[in-house]
Short mmCIF file of C-alpha atoms (C1' of nucleotides) in Angstrom, two decimals:
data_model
loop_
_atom_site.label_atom_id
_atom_site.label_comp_id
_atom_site.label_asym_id
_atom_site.label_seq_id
_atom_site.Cartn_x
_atom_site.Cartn_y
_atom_site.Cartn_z
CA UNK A 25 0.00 0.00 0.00
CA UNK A 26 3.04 2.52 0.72
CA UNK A 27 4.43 1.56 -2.38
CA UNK A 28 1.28 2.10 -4.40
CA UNK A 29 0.98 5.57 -2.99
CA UNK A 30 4.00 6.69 -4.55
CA UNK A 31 5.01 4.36 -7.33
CA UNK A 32 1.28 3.17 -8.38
CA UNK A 33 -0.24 -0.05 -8.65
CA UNK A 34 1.98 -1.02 -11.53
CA UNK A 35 4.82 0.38 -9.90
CA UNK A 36 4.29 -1.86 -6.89
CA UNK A 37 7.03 -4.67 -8.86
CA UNK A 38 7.14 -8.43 -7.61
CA UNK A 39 10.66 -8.59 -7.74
CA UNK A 40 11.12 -5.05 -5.95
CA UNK A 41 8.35 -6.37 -2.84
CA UNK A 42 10.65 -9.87 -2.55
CA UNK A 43 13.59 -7.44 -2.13
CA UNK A 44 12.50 -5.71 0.88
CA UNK A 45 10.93 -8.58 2.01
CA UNK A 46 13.98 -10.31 1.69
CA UNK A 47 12.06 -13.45 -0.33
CA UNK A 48 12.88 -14.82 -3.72
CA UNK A 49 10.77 -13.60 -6.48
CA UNK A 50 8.63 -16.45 -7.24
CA UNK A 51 8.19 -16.56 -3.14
CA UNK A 52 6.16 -13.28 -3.71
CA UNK A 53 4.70 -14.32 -6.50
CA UNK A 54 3.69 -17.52 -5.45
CA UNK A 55 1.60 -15.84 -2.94
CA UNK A 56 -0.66 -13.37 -5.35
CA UNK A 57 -0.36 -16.12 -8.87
CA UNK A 58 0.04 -13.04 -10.95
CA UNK A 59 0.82 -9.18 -11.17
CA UNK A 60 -3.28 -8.04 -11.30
CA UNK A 61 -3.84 -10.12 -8.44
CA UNK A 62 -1.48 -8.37 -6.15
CA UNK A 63 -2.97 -5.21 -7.26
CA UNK A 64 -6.31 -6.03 -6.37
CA UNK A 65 -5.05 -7.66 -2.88
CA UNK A 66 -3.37 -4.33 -2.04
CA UNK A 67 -6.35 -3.03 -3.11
CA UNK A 68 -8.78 -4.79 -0.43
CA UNK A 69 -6.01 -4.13 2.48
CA UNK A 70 -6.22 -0.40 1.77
CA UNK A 71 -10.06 -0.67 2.25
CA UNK A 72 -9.50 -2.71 5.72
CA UNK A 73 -7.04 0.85 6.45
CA UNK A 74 -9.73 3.20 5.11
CA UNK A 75 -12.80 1.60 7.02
CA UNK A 76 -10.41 1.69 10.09
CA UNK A 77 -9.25 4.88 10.04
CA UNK A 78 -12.01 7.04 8.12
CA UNK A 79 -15.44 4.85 8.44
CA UNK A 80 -15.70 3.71 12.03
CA UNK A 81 -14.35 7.02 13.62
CA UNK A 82 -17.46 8.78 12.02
CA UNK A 83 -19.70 5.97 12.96
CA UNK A 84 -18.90 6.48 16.44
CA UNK A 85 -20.43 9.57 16.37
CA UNK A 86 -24.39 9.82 16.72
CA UNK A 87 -26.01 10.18 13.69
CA UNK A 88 -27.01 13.38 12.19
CA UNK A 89 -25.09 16.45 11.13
CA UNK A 90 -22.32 16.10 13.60
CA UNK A 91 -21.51 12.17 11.85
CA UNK A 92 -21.28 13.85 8.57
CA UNK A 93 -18.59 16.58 9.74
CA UNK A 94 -16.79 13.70 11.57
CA UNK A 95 -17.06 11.69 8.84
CA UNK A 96 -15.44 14.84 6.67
CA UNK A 97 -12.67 15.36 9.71
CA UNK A 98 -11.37 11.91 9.26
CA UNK A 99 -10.78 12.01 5.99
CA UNK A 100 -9.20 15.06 6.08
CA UNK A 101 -6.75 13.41 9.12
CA UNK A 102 -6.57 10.42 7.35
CA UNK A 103 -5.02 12.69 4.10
CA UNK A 104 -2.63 15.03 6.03
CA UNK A 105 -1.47 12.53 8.80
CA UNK A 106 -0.42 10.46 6.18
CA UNK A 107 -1.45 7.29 6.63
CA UNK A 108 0.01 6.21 3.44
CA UNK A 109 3.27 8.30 2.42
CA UNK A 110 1.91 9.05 -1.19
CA UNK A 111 -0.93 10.42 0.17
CA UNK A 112 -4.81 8.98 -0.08
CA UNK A 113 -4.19 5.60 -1.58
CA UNK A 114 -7.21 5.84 -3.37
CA UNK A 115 -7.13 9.19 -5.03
CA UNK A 116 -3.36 7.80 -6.14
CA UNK A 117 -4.23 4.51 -7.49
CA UNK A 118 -8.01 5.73 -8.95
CA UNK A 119 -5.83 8.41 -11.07
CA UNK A 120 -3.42 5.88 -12.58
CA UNK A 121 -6.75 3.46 -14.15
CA UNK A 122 -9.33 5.54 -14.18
CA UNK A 123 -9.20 5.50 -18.28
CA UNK A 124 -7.30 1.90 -18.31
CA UNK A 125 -10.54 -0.92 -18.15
CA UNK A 126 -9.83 -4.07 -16.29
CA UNK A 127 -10.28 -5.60 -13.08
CA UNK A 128 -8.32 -2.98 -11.06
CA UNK A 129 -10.30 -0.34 -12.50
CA UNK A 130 -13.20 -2.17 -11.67
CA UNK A 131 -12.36 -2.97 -8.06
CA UNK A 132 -11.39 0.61 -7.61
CA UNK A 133 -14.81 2.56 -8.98
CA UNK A 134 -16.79 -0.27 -6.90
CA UNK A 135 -14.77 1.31 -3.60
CA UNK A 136 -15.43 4.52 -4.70
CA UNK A 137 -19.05 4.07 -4.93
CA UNK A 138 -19.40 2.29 -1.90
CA UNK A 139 -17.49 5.38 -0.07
CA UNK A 140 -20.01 7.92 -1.88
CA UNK A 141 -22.73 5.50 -0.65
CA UNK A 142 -21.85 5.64 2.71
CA UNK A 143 -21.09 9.60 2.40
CA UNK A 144 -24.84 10.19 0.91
CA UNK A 145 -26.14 8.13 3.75
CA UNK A 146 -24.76 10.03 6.65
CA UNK A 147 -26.24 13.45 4.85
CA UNK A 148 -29.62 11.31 4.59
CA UNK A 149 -29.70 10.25 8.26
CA UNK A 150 -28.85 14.62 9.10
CA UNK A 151 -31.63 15.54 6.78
CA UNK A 152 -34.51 12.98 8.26
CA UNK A 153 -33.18 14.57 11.77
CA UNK A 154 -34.17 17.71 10.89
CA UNK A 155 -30.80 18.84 10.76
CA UNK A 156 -30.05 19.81 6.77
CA UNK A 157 -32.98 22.46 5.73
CA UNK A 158 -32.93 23.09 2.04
CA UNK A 159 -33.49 21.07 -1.24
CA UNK A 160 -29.65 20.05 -2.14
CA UNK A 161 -29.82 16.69 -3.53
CA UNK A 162 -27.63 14.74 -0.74
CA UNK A 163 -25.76 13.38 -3.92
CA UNK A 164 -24.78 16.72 -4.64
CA UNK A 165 -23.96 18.18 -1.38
CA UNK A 166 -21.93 14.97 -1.14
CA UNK A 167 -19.93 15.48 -4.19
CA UNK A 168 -19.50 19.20 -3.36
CA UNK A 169 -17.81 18.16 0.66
CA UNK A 170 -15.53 14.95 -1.12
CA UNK A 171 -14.26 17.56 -3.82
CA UNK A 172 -13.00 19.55 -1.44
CA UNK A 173 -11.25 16.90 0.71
CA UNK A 174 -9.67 15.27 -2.49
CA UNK A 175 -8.28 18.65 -3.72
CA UNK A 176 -6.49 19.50 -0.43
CA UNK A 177 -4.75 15.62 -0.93
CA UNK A 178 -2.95 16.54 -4.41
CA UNK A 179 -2.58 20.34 -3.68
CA UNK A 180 -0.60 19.39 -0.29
CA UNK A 181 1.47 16.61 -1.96
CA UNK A 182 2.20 18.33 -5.15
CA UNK A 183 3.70 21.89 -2.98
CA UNK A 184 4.20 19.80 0.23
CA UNK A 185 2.11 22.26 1.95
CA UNK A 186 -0.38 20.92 4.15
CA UNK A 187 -1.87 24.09 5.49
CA UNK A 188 -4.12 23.51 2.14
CA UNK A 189 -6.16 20.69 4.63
CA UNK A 190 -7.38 23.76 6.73
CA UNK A 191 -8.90 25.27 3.18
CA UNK A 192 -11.13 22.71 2.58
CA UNK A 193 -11.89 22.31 6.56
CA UNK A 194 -13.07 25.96 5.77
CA UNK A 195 -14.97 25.06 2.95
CA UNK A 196 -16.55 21.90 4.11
CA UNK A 197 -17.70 24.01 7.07
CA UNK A 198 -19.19 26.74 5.48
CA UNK A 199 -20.92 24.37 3.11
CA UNK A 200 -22.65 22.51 5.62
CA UNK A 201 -23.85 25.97 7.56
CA UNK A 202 -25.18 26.93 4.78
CA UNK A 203 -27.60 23.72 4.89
CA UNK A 204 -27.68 23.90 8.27
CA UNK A 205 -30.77 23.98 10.50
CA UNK A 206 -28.79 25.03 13.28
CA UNK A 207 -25.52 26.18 12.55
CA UNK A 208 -24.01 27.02 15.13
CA UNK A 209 -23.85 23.29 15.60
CA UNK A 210 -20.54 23.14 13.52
CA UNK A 211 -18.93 26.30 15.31
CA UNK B 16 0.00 14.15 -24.16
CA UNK B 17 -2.52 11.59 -25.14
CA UNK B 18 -0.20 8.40 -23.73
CA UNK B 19 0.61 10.10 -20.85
CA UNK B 20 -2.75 11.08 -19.71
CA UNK B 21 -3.78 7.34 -19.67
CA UNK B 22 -0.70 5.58 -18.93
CA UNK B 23 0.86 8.20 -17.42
CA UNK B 24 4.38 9.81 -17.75
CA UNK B 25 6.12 6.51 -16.47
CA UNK B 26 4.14 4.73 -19.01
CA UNK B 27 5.09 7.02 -21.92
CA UNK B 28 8.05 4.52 -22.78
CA UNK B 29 10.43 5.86 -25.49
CA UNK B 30 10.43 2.70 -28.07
CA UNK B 31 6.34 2.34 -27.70
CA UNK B 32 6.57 5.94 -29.11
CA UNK B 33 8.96 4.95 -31.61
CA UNK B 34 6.91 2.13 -33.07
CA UNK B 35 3.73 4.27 -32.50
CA UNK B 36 5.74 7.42 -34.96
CA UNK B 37 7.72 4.24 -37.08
CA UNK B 38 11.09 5.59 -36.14
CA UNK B 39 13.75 3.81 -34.63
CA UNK B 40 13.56 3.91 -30.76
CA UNK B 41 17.36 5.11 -30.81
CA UNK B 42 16.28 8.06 -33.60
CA UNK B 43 13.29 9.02 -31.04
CA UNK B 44 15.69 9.44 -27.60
CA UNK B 45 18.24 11.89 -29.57
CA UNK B 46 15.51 14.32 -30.27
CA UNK B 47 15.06 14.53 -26.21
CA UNK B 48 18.33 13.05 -25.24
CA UNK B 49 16.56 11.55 -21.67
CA UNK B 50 13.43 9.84 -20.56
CA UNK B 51 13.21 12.79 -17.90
CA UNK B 52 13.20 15.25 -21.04
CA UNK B 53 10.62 13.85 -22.70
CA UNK B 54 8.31 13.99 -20.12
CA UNK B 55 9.52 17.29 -19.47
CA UNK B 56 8.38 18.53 -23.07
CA UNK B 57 5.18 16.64 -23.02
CA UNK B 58 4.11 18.65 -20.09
CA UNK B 59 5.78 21.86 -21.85
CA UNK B 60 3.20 21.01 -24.50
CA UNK B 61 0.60 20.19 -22.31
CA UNK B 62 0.64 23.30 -20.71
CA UNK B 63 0.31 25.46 -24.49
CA UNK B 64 -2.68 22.81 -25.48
CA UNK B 65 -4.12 24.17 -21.74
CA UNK B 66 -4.11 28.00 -22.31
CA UNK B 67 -5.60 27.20 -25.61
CA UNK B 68 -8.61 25.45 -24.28
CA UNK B 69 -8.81 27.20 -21.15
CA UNK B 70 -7.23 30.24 -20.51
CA UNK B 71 -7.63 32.00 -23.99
CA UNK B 72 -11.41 31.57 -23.94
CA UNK B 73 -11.81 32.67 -20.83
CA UNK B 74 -9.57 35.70 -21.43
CA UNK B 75 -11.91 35.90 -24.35
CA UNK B 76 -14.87 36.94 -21.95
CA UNK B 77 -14.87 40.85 -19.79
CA UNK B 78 -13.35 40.50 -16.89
CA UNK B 79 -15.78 40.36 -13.79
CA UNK B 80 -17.75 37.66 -12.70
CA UNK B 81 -18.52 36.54 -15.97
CA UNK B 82 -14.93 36.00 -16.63
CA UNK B 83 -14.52 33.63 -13.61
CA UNK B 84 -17.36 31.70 -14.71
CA UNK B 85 -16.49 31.29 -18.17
CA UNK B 86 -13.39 29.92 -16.87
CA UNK B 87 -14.66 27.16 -15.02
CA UNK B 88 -17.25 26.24 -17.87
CA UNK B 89 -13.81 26.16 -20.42
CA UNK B 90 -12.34 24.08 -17.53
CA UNK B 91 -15.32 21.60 -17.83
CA UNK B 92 -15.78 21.77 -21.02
CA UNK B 93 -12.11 20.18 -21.48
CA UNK B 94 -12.61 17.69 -19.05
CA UNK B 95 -15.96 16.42 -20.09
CA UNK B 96 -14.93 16.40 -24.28
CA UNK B 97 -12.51 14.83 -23.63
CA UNK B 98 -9.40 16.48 -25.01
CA UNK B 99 -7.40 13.97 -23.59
CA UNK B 100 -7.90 10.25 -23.64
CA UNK B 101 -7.73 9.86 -19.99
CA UNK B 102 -9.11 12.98 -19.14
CA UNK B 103 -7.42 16.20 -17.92
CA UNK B 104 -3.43 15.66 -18.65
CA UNK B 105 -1.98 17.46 -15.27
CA UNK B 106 -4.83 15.76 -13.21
CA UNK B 107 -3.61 12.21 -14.02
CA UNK B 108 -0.11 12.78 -14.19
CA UNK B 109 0.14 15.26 -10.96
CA UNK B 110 -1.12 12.72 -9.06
CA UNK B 111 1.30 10.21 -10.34
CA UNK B 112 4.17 12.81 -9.77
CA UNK B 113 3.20 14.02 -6.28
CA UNK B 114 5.13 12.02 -4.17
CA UNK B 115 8.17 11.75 -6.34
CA UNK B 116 10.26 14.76 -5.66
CA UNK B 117 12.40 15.72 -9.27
CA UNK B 118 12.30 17.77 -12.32
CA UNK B 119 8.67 15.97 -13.19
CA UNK B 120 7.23 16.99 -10.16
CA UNK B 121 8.57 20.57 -10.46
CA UNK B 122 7.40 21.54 -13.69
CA UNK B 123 3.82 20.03 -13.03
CA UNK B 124 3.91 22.06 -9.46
CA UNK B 125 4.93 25.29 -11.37
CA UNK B 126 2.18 24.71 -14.06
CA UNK B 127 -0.34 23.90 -11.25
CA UNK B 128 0.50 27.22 -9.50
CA UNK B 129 0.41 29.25 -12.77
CA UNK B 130 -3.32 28.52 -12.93
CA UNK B 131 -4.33 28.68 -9.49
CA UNK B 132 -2.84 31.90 -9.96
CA UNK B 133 -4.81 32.80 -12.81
CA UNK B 134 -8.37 31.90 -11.60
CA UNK B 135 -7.41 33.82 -8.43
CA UNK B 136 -6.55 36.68 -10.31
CA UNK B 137 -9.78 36.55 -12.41
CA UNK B 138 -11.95 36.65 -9.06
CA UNK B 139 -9.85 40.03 -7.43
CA UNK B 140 -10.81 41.39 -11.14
CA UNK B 141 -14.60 40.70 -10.08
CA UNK B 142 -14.14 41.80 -6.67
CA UNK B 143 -12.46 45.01 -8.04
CA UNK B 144 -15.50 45.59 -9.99
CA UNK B 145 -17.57 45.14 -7.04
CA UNK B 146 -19.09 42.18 -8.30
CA UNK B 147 -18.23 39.94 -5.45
CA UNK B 148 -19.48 40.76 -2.07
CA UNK B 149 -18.75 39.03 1.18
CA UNK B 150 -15.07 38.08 2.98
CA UNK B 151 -13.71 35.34 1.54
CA UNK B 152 -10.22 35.10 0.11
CA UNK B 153 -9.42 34.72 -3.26
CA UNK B 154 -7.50 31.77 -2.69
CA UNK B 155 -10.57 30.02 -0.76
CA UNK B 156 -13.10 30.67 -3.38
CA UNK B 157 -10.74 29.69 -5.95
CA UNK B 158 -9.82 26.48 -4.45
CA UNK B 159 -13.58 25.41 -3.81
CA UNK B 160 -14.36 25.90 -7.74
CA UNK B 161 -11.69 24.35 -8.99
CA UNK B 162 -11.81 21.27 -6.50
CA UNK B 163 -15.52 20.82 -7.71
CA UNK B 164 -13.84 20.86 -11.37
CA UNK B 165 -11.43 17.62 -10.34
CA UNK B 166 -13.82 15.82 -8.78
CA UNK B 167 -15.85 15.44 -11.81
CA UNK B 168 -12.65 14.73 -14.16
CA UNK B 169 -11.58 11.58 -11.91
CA UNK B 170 -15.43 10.67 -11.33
CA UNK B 171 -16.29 10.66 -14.87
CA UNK B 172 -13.69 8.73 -15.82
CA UNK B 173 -13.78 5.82 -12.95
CA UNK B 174 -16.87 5.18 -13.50
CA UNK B 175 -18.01 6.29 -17.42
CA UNK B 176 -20.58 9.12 -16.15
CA UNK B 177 -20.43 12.20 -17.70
CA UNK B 178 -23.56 13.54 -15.65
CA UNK B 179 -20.67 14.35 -12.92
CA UNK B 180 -19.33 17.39 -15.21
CA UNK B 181 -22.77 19.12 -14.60
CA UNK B 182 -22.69 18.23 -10.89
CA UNK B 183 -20.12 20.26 -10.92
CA UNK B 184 -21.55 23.08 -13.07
CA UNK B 185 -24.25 23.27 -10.61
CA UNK B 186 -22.11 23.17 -7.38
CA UNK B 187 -19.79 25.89 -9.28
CA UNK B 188 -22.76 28.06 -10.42
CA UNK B 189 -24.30 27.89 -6.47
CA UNK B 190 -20.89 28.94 -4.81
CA UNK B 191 -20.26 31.95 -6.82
CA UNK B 192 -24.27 32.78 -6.47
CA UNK B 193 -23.44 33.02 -2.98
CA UNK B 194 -21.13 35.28 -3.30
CA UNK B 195 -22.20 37.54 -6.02
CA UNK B 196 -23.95 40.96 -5.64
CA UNK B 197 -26.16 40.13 -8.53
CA UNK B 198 -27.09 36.68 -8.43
CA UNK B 199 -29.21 36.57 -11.25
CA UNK B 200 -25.89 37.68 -13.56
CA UNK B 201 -25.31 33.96 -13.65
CA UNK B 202 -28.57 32.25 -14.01
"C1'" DC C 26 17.95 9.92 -38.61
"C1'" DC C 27 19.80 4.47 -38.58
"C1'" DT C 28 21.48 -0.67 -36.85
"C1'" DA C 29 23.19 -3.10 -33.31
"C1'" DC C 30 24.02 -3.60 -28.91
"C1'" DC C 31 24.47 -2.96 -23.30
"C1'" DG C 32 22.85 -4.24 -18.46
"C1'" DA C 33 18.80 -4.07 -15.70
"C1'" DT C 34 14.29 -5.22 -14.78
"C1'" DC C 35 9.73 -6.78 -15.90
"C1'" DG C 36 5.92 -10.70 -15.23
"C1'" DG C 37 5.83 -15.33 -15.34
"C1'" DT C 38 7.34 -20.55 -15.55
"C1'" DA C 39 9.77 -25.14 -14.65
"C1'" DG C 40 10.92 -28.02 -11.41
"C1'" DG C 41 11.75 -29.03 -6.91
"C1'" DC D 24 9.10 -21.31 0.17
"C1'" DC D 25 13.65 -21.93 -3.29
"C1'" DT D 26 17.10 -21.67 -7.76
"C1'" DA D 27 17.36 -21.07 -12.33
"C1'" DC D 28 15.57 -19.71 -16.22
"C1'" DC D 29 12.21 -17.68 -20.30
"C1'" DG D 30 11.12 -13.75 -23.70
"C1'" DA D 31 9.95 -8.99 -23.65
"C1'" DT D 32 10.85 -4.43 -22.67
"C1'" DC D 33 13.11 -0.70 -20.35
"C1'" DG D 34 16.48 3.63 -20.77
"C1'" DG D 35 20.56 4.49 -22.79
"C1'" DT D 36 25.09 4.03 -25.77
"C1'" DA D 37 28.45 3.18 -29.74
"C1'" DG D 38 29.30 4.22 -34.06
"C1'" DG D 39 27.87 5.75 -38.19
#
DNA sequence: CCTACCGATCGGTAGG
DNA sequence: CCTACCGATCGGTAGG
């Protein structure tokens, strides 16, 4: 996975993992039974990380407005800690395939949706609480709070500055009072 | 440009180009002398097929308001036509770059801050003209428009939907509402 | 611009 | 899990 970050899913090389594993080769690739197969391994371990580190920290919270701006904090932890030293591994590795078909591709839109899912549903559960007034689709407001926790990933990788994470904090924040029944919730 | 936005700048090997042009691989390194320089002039012409698409036609419109939004709709437009294969060329190939500190990654940081430099320069025009009310830096509102721009080139892509591009339109079109003093000057 | 070549590395296989 | 090997491809060079 910190390999991936950085080099890519095809840059993540059998013979370079049995190096700093210190196996043979064929060790490695005994274990996966072929290049694609490693990639879509990694794949599944980096949602075990994600879950762990973005998903269950917001599901702690209580449902409602205040689980959607954890949910949003996490992420934006999980970006700028880094968990992974390439940054989000999923923003890295959905960038290299997103216009190559295939399995990996495949695997990688199907996290993706599930994480949008999950995202919408946490807006849902605010709005039937009375806590989102307005008619924003929660697909949309959705789209509009992940946009700006993905942009702050590249933007503090590419300058190395990570005082771009407190941007989209701002953003996110002032999006959501702006739905906001009460917003002096999110102060 | 067209490789590299789908297999990335890594991927852009110098003997696939070669048998892609039907020169010899050797006759194909002496016109850039180094991998690194090849990538380096793909982004060089990158960057002049960007100000075409982008940056002339928005120049194209009075500055103001109107000029910031015409920049965002030339920004979508070239996402969503595509004019690359695999969708906007510095999206996929910063985030292959932007954990791998070298000449790549400089050029594409340089290029990235040349624009965000640009769109922030076309909202202080607007806000000199008193067409933007309200607090909020440059920089901020700059970054929230052109994150909602990314997030539509990567979602398009993974997952074949162009209907993201006018998610984006809309979420662009509401934020500068917000902030205009005559709303309806964008409806 | 070319042919011919270099060492390194790639994913994958044979056989144990 | 291993050694030893395969053909293909990589960036780059020699020499013209």
């Amino acid at each position: 996975m910190d390999i991936a970050s950085v080099e890519g899913l095809d840059g993540l090389s059998i013979g370079g993992l049995a190096s700093e594993l210190k196996l043979s080769k064929s060790g490695v690739f005994a274990h996966f039974g072929s290049k694609e197969e490693l990639q879509l391994a990694t794949i599944r371990a980096a949602r075990d990380v994600f879950m762990a580190r973005v998903v269950s920290p917001a599901r702690a919270a209580p449902p409602g407005l205040g689980r959607v701006w954890a949910l949003c904090e996490a992420w934006l932890a999980y970006g700028a800690e880094p968990v992974f030293p390439g940054g989000c591994f999923f923003f890295a590795t959905s960038a290299e395939f997103d216009a190559r078909p295939g399995r990996v591709r495949d695997a990688l839109a199907e996290a993706n949706k599930d994480w949008v899912l999950f995202g919408q549903s946490t807006i849902d559960e605010a709005r039937h609480l009375g806590e989102i007034s307005g008619e924003i689709p929660s697909a949309q407001l959705w789209f509009e709070l992940y946009a700006l926790a993905r942009a702050a990933n590249t933007d503090a990788l590419l300058h190395g500055d990570k005082t771009v994470f407190e941007r989209a904090r701002t953003g996110i924040r002032n999006r959501l009072q702006a739905v906001a029944t009460d917003p002096s919730a999110l102060a």
